[in-house]
mmCIF file of C-alpha atoms in Angstrom:
data_model
loop_
_atom_site.group_PDB
_atom_site.id
_atom_site.type_symbol
_atom_site.label_atom_id
_atom_site.label_comp_id
_atom_site.label_asym_id
_atom_site.label_seq_id
_atom_site.Cartn_x
_atom_site.Cartn_y
_atom_site.Cartn_z
ATOM 1 C CA MET V 1 75.696 53.199 124.769
ATOM 2 C CA THR V 2 75.501 56.579 122.636
ATOM 3 C CA SER V 3 78.498 59.113 122.748
ATOM 4 C CA THR V 4 78.003 62.552 122.250
ATOM 5 C CA ARG V 5 80.495 64.477 120.060
ATOM 6 C CA GLU V 6 81.109 68.617 120.724
ATOM 7 C CA ILE V 7 81.441 70.052 117.232
ATOM 8 C CA GLN V 8 83.661 72.898 117.030
ATOM 9 C CA PHE V 9 82.820 76.074 114.553
ATOM 10 C CA GLU V 10 86.003 78.006 114.188
ATOM 11 C CA SER V 11 85.778 81.445 113.716
ATOM 12 C CA PRO V 12 86.723 82.796 109.935
ATOM 13 C CA SER V 13 90.121 84.570 109.715
ATOM 14 C CA PHE V 14 90.360 88.280 109.404
ATOM 15 C CA ALA V 15 91.391 87.957 105.845
ATOM 16 C CA ARG V 16 88.170 85.627 104.966
ATOM 17 C CA ARG V 17 85.870 88.045 107.122
ATOM 18 C CA ILE V 18 87.282 91.173 105.013
ATOM 19 C CA LYS V 19 86.919 89.254 101.565
ATOM 20 C CA GLY V 20 83.624 88.094 102.094
ATOM 21 C CA MET V 21 82.810 91.621 102.896
ATOM 22 C CA LEU V 22 84.152 93.404 100.094
ATOM 23 C CA GLY V 23 82.996 90.905 97.933
ATOM 24 C CA VAL V 24 79.379 91.913 98.878
ATOM 25 C CA ASP V 25 80.263 95.671 98.768
ATOM 26 C CA PHE V 26 81.941 95.285 95.257
ATOM 27 C CA TYR V 27 79.159 93.552 93.846
ATOM 28 C CA ARG V 28 76.644 95.860 95.251
ATOM 29 C CA LEU V 29 78.936 99.158 93.703
ATOM 30 C CA PHE V 30 79.264 97.506 90.798
ATOM 31 C CA HIS V 31 75.361 96.865 89.943
ATOM 32 C CA THR V 32 74.320 100.160 91.278
ATOM 33 C CA PRO V 33 73.570 103.252 88.614
ATOM 34 C CA LEU V 34 74.884 105.600 91.334
ATOM 35 C CA PHE V 35 78.809 104.296 90.485
ATOM 36 C CA TYR V 36 78.453 105.186 86.979
ATOM 37 C CA ILE V 37 76.719 108.283 87.383
ATOM 38 C CA PHE V 38 79.151 109.694 89.342
ATOM 39 C CA LEU V 39 82.213 108.410 87.095
ATOM 40 C CA ALA V 40 80.235 110.420 84.595
ATOM 41 C CA ILE V 41 79.896 113.556 86.785
ATOM 42 C CA ALA V 42 83.551 113.285 87.376
ATOM 43 C CA ALA V 43 84.629 113.301 83.653
ATOM 44 C CA ILE V 44 82.057 115.678 82.461
ATOM 45 C CA ILE V 45 82.355 118.850 85.085
ATOM 46 C CA PRO V 46 86.191 118.923 84.567
ATOM 47 C CA ALA V 47 85.615 119.167 80.990
ATOM 48 C CA MET V 48 83.010 121.769 81.460
ATOM 49 C CA VAL V 49 85.424 123.858 83.519
ATOM 50 C CA SER V 50 88.332 123.443 81.456
ATOM 51 C CA ALA V 51 86.616 124.372 78.154
ATOM 52 C CA MET V 52 83.904 126.545 79.029
ATOM 53 C CA THR V 53 85.143 128.675 82.085
ATOM 54 C CA MET V 54 85.874 131.746 81.327
ATOM 55 C CA MET V 55 87.432 134.830 83.642
ATOM 56 C CA PRO V 56 88.055 138.433 83.406
ATOM 57 C CA ASP V 57 91.761 139.748 82.997
ATOM 58 C CA GLN V 58 93.044 142.050 85.219
ATOM 59 C CA SER V 59 91.807 145.311 83.335
ATOM 60 C CA GLY V 60 88.508 143.457 83.872
ATOM 61 C CA ASN V 61 87.270 144.269 80.037
ATOM 62 C CA THR V 62 88.546 141.332 78.516
ATOM 63 C CA MET V 63 87.296 137.703 79.319
ATOM 64 C CA GLU V 64 90.122 134.862 79.324
ATOM 65 C CA PRO V 65 90.115 131.426 79.476
ATOM 66 C CA LEU V 66 90.207 129.957 83.206
ATOM 67 C CA TYR V 67 93.491 128.136 82.861
ATOM 68 C CA SER V 68 96.326 128.325 80.397
ATOM 69 C CA ASN V 69 97.742 124.684 80.480
ATOM 70 C CA VAL V 70 96.180 121.157 80.070
ATOM 71 C CA TRP V 71 96.962 120.065 83.449
ATOM 72 C CA GLN V 72 96.037 123.098 85.530
ATOM 73 C CA ILE V 73 92.654 121.251 85.577
ATOM 74 C CA ILE V 74 94.398 118.089 87.301
ATOM 75 C CA ALA V 75 96.156 120.208 89.993
ATOM 76 C CA SER V 76 97.663 123.748 91.368
ATOM 77 C CA THR V 77 100.684 124.531 89.970
ATOM 78 C CA LYS V 78 102.408 124.930 93.572
ATOM 79 C CA THR V 79 101.404 123.960 97.285
ATOM 80 C CA LEU V 80 98.822 126.331 98.165
ATOM 81 C CA TYR V 81 97.201 126.474 101.399
ATOM 82 C CA VAL V 82 95.166 129.680 100.720
ATOM 83 C CA ILE V 83 93.394 129.615 97.557
ATOM 84 C CA GLU V 84 94.833 132.667 95.022
ATOM 85 C CA THR V 85 92.474 132.252 92.164
ATOM 86 C CA ILE V 86 89.599 129.691 91.462
ATOM 87 C CA ALA V 87 91.807 128.011 89.141
ATOM 88 C CA ASP V 88 93.845 127.173 92.046
ATOM 89 C CA TYR V 89 90.900 125.235 93.541
ATOM 90 C CA ALA V 90 89.226 123.716 90.862
ATOM 91 C CA ASN V 91 91.038 120.950 90.117
ATOM 92 C CA MET V 92 91.105 116.945 90.896
ATOM 93 C CA ASN V 93 90.402 117.953 94.438
ATOM 94 C CA MET V 94 86.664 118.386 93.315
ATOM 95 C CA VAL V 95 86.996 114.635 93.222
ATOM 96 C CA PHE V 96 86.595 114.573 97.047
ATOM 97 C CA ILE V 97 83.308 116.848 96.841
ATOM 98 C CA PHE V 98 81.685 114.251 94.194
ATOM 99 C CA GLY V 99 83.100 111.090 96.360
ATOM 100 C CA GLY V 100 81.747 112.722 99.763
ATOM 101 C CA ILE V 101 78.213 112.458 98.267
ATOM 102 C CA MET V 102 78.372 109.338 96.768
ATOM 103 C CA VAL V 103 80.007 107.551 99.400
ATOM 104 C CA SER V 104 77.267 109.661 101.753
ATOM 105 C CA ILE V 105 74.240 107.916 98.926
ATOM 106 C CA PHE V 106 76.221 104.399 98.997
ATOM 107 C CA ILE V 107 76.150 104.064 102.947
ATOM 108 C CA GLY V 108 73.016 105.852 103.522
ATOM 109 C CA HIS V 109 71.505 102.896 101.314
ATOM 110 C CA ASP V 110 72.660 100.098 103.978
ATOM 111 C CA TYR V 111 70.379 102.041 106.873
ATOM 112 C CA SER V 112 67.450 102.900 104.391
ATOM 113 C CA SER V 113 67.142 99.335 103.023
ATOM 114 C CA GLY V 114 67.520 97.375 106.333
ATOM 115 C CA TYR V 115 71.041 95.984 104.740
ATOM 116 C CA VAL V 116 72.723 97.012 108.190
ATOM 117 C CA LYS V 117 69.980 95.622 110.228
ATOM 118 C CA GLN V 118 70.492 92.136 108.780
ATOM 119 C CA LEU V 119 74.174 92.398 108.669
ATOM 120 C CA PHE V 120 74.843 92.871 112.191
ATOM 121 C CA THR V 121 71.942 90.422 113.278
ATOM 122 C CA THR V 122 74.409 87.673 111.930
ATOM 123 C CA HIS V 123 77.057 89.101 113.993
ATOM 124 C CA VAL V 124 79.255 90.697 111.724
ATOM 125 C CA LYS V 125 82.132 92.908 113.124
ATOM 126 C CA LYS V 126 81.638 96.251 113.135
ATOM 127 C CA GLN V 127 85.526 96.916 112.356
ATOM 128 C CA ASP V 128 84.836 94.829 109.070
ATOM 129 C CA TYR V 129 82.258 97.165 108.402
ATOM 130 C CA MET V 130 83.871 100.068 108.546
ATOM 131 C CA ILE V 131 87.146 98.658 106.457
ATOM 132 C CA SER V 132 85.063 97.021 103.653
ATOM 133 C CA LYS V 133 83.428 100.295 103.257
ATOM 134 C CA SER V 134 86.228 102.431 103.168
ATOM 135 C CA LEU V 135 88.058 100.229 101.011
ATOM 136 C CA THR V 136 85.135 99.798 98.420
ATOM 137 C CA CYS V 137 84.380 103.650 98.808
ATOM 138 C CA ALA V 138 88.230 104.511 98.297
ATOM 139 C CA PHE V 139 88.214 102.045 95.166
ATOM 140 C CA ALA V 140 85.024 103.929 93.617
ATOM 141 C CA MET V 141 86.833 107.384 94.342
ATOM 142 C CA ALA V 142 89.837 106.400 92.819
ATOM 143 C CA CYS V 143 87.973 105.443 89.524
ATOM 144 C CA MET V 144 86.280 109.202 89.651
ATOM 145 C CA CYS V 145 90.310 110.560 89.720
ATOM 146 C CA ALA V 146 90.453 108.505 86.609
ATOM 147 C CA THR V 147 87.762 109.360 84.526
ATOM 148 C CA TYR V 148 87.989 113.000 85.878
ATOM 149 C CA LEU V 149 91.744 112.821 84.391
ATOM 150 C CA VAL V 150 90.282 111.890 80.863
ATOM 151 C CA GLY V 151 87.581 114.653 80.887
ATOM 152 C CA GLY V 152 89.756 117.336 82.047
ATOM 153 C CA THR V 153 92.510 116.554 79.969
ATOM 154 C CA LEU V 154 90.080 115.953 76.950
ATOM 155 C CA GLY V 155 88.537 119.488 77.485
ATOM 156 C CA GLY V 156 91.733 121.256 77.700
ATOM 157 C CA LEU V 157 92.938 119.667 74.404
ATOM 158 C CA LEU V 158 90.088 120.605 72.556
ATOM 159 C CA VAL V 159 90.538 124.294 73.988
ATOM 160 C CA GLY V 160 94.181 124.117 72.830
ATOM 161 C CA TYR V 161 95.723 124.947 75.942
ATOM 162 C CA GLU V 162 99.574 124.452 76.711
ATOM 163 C CA THR V 163 100.600 120.953 77.530
ATOM 164 C CA ALA V 164 103.928 121.573 78.806
ATOM 165 C CA VAL V 165 104.791 120.014 81.976
ATOM 166 C CA ASN V 166 107.200 118.045 84.114
ATOM 167 C CA LEU V 167 106.087 114.859 83.792
ATOM 168 C CA GLY V 168 107.305 113.380 87.171
ATOM 169 C CA SER V 169 105.309 116.039 89.076
ATOM 170 C CA LEU V 170 102.291 115.447 86.953
ATOM 171 C CA LEU V 171 102.743 111.939 87.699
ATOM 172 C CA VAL V 172 103.201 112.527 91.509
ATOM 173 C CA ALA V 173 100.247 114.936 91.463
ATOM 174 C CA ILE V 174 97.707 112.175 89.926
ATOM 175 C CA LEU V 175 98.851 109.567 92.017
ATOM 176 C CA GLY V 176 98.895 111.762 95.102
ATOM 177 C CA LYS V 177 95.183 112.701 94.674
ATOM 178 C CA ALA V 178 94.232 108.947 93.736
ATOM 179 C CA VAL V 179 96.233 107.845 96.966
ATOM 180 C CA MET V 180 94.259 110.179 98.913
ATOM 181 C CA SER V 181 91.111 108.623 98.257
ATOM 182 C CA LEU V 182 91.655 105.765 101.042
ATOM 183 C CA GLY V 183 91.961 109.014 103.246
ATOM 184 C CA TRP V 184 88.919 110.592 102.446
ATOM 185 C CA ALA V 185 86.819 107.384 102.097
ATOM 186 C CA GLY V 186 87.794 106.348 105.784
ATOM 187 C CA LEU V 187 86.389 110.214 106.838
ATOM 188 C CA TYR V 188 83.101 109.899 104.735
ATOM 189 C CA THR V 189 82.293 106.376 106.025
ATOM 190 C CA PHE V 190 83.085 107.882 109.541
ATOM 191 C CA LEU V 191 80.790 110.833 109.127
ATOM 192 C CA ASN V 192 78.018 108.430 107.485
ATOM 193 C CA VAL V 193 77.857 106.315 110.541
ATOM 194 C CA VAL V 194 77.730 108.927 112.743
ATOM 195 C CA PHE V 195 74.939 110.791 111.111
ATOM 196 C CA ARG V 196 73.338 107.535 109.742
ATOM 197 C CA ARG V 197 70.013 108.201 111.222
ATOM 198 C CA TYR V 198 70.054 111.684 109.289
ATOM 199 C CA PHE V 199 70.962 111.556 105.730
ATOM 200 C CA GLY V 200 70.622 114.973 105.020
ATOM 201 C CA ILE V 201 73.133 116.012 107.509
ATOM 202 C CA SER V 202 75.569 113.328 106.383
ATOM 203 C CA ILE V 203 75.382 114.670 102.992
ATOM 204 C CA ALA V 204 75.958 117.891 103.717
ATOM 205 C CA SER V 205 79.088 117.041 106.180
ATOM 206 C CA SER V 206 80.657 115.239 103.069
ATOM 207 C CA PHE V 207 80.236 117.890 101.103
ATOM 208 C CA PHE V 208 81.776 120.626 103.877
ATOM 209 C CA PHE V 209 84.486 118.479 104.376
ATOM 210 C CA GLY V 210 85.087 117.981 100.943
ATOM 211 C CA THR V 211 85.328 121.553 99.806
ATOM 212 C CA GLY V 212 88.029 122.143 102.130
ATOM 213 C CA ILE V 213 86.337 125.566 103.294
ATOM 214 C CA LEU V 214 88.219 124.350 106.865
ATOM 215 C CA ILE V 215 91.712 124.568 105.712
ATOM 216 C CA ILE V 216 90.988 127.775 103.438
ATOM 217 C CA GLY V 217 89.525 129.423 106.261
ATOM 218 C CA ALA V 218 92.002 128.392 108.829
ATOM 219 C CA ALA V 219 94.949 128.604 106.942
ATOM 220 C CA ALA V 220 93.786 132.519 106.134
ATOM 221 C CA VAL V 221 93.539 133.168 109.975
ATOM 222 C CA ILE V 222 96.879 131.397 110.584
ATOM 223 C CA GLU V 223 98.753 133.117 107.795
ATOM 224 C CA ASN V 224 97.757 136.347 108.984
ATOM 225 C CA LEU V 225 99.366 135.293 112.451
ATOM 226 C CA ALA V 226 102.487 134.460 110.206
ATOM 227 C CA LEU V 227 102.204 130.956 111.576
ATOM 228 C CA PRO V 228 102.968 127.598 109.420
ATOM 229 C CA THR V 229 100.051 126.151 107.695
ATOM 230 C CA GLU V 230 102.104 122.796 106.912
ATOM 231 C CA MET V 231 100.518 120.546 110.018
ATOM 232 C CA LEU V 232 97.073 122.413 109.448
ATOM 233 C CA ASN V 233 97.138 120.835 106.087
ATOM 234 C CA LEU V 234 98.091 117.078 107.254
ATOM 235 C CA PHE V 235 94.941 117.308 109.750
ATOM 236 C CA LEU V 236 92.357 119.179 107.913
ATOM 237 C CA TYR V 237 93.149 118.235 104.288
ATOM 238 C CA GLY V 238 94.850 115.541 104.155
ATOM 239 C CA ALA V 239 97.829 116.541 102.652
ATOM 240 C CA SER V 240 95.755 116.589 99.504
ATOM 241 C CA VAL V 241 97.242 119.901 98.605
ATOM 242 C CA ASN V 242 101.105 118.335 98.257
ATOM 243 C CA ALA V 243 99.788 116.810 95.270
ATOM 244 C CA ASN V 244 100.635 119.581 93.027
ATOM 245 C CA LEU V 245 102.397 120.184 89.531
ATOM 246 C CA ALA V 246 105.864 121.131 91.639
ATOM 247 C CA ALA V 247 105.738 117.938 93.712
ATOM 248 C CA GLY V 248 108.151 115.362 94.159
ATOM 249 C CA PHE V 249 108.525 111.713 95.623
ATOM 250 C CA GLY V 250 108.825 112.870 98.845
ATOM 251 C CA ASP V 251 105.286 114.702 98.739
ATOM 252 C CA LEU V 252 103.949 111.394 97.386
ATOM 253 C CA LEU V 253 105.391 109.456 100.276
ATOM 254 C CA ILE V 254 103.552 112.271 102.377
ATOM 255 C CA CYS V 255 100.304 111.646 100.876
ATOM 256 C CA ILE V 256 100.372 107.785 101.136
ATOM 257 C CA ALA V 257 101.460 108.240 104.847
ATOM 258 C CA VAL V 258 98.583 110.667 105.564
ATOM 259 C CA SER V 259 95.861 108.513 103.448
ATOM 260 C CA VAL V 260 96.807 105.321 105.548
ATOM 261 C CA ALA V 261 96.923 107.529 109.069
ATOM 262 C CA TRP V 262 93.599 109.142 108.030
ATOM 263 C CA ALA V 263 91.706 105.616 106.905
ATOM 264 C CA LEU V 264 93.339 103.915 110.501
ATOM 265 C CA ILE V 265 91.841 106.883 112.621
ATOM 266 C CA TYR V 266 88.741 107.688 111.228
ATOM 267 C CA ASN V 267 88.317 103.321 111.040
ATOM 268 C CA THR V 268 88.729 102.846 114.851
ATOM 269 C CA ALA V 269 86.473 106.028 115.547
ATOM 270 C CA GLY V 270 83.938 104.525 113.302
ATOM 271 C CA THR V 271 84.184 101.150 115.182
ATOM 272 C CA LEU V 272 83.778 102.832 118.546
ATOM 273 C CA VAL V 273 80.534 104.497 117.369
ATOM 274 C CA LEU V 274 79.119 101.497 116.165
ATOM 275 C CA ASN V 275 79.961 99.492 119.179
ATOM 276 C CA ARG V 276 78.695 101.576 121.778
ATOM 277 C CA CYS V 277 75.128 103.034 119.792
ATOM 278 C CA ASP V 278 72.535 101.720 118.407
ATOM 279 C CA VAL V 279 73.511 100.989 114.699
ATOM 280 C CA TYR V 280 70.221 100.981 113.620
#
């Protein structure tokens, strides 16, 4: 007489699933030239902007450096919703433009290579995919913030800009920009899931949102109507303008809260898209 045994397979825990997904994504990130190319771009561009860009003075006759202080390439001197000069725009927020393009290429390769098809046929949860991609891309963008800091600082020092700054506010500005990488990575992952079949559109949409055109345009309109722009910043540009050279600890907390909220919202939305549509 033979007996049969019922073999039960225990489903991996959430932590184990995410750990496995992150292991694969980080391996792919570290073994692709794309990551290192964008790290270099994030360092070279601010160095060039800081050291080489000249603007006409008030009379329009003499060309002057774009900045007067080394740290202006890192963050604006105050909270700005409407850009006053190009120097207010050209700071570490540029990482969110480079980062958006990098995320589009990184995720786009998942679809062009057939990796996603292979992944989801093994019953990988869509939510795990969104979380893993967001965290991996957030790490990549935070690394770009670090190389941006190095390149921009060296460029300013070589030119001989002033270095006077409130160290506490500078630290808040740097950490605030880096923290916002999580929220931006969530947004870009969502956009690339939505436009997964249209690689060009996914890159264009990431570039569009990364430039901050939405908040610049909307803030200009609202300012003319004498309406507050603080909430607009939180929804359209992720509180990034709060990370500036006049910021305090409260501004860092705002950046953290908004970045986490963005990540949760866009990961939930992206999961819904993947669950209801053909993911291939």
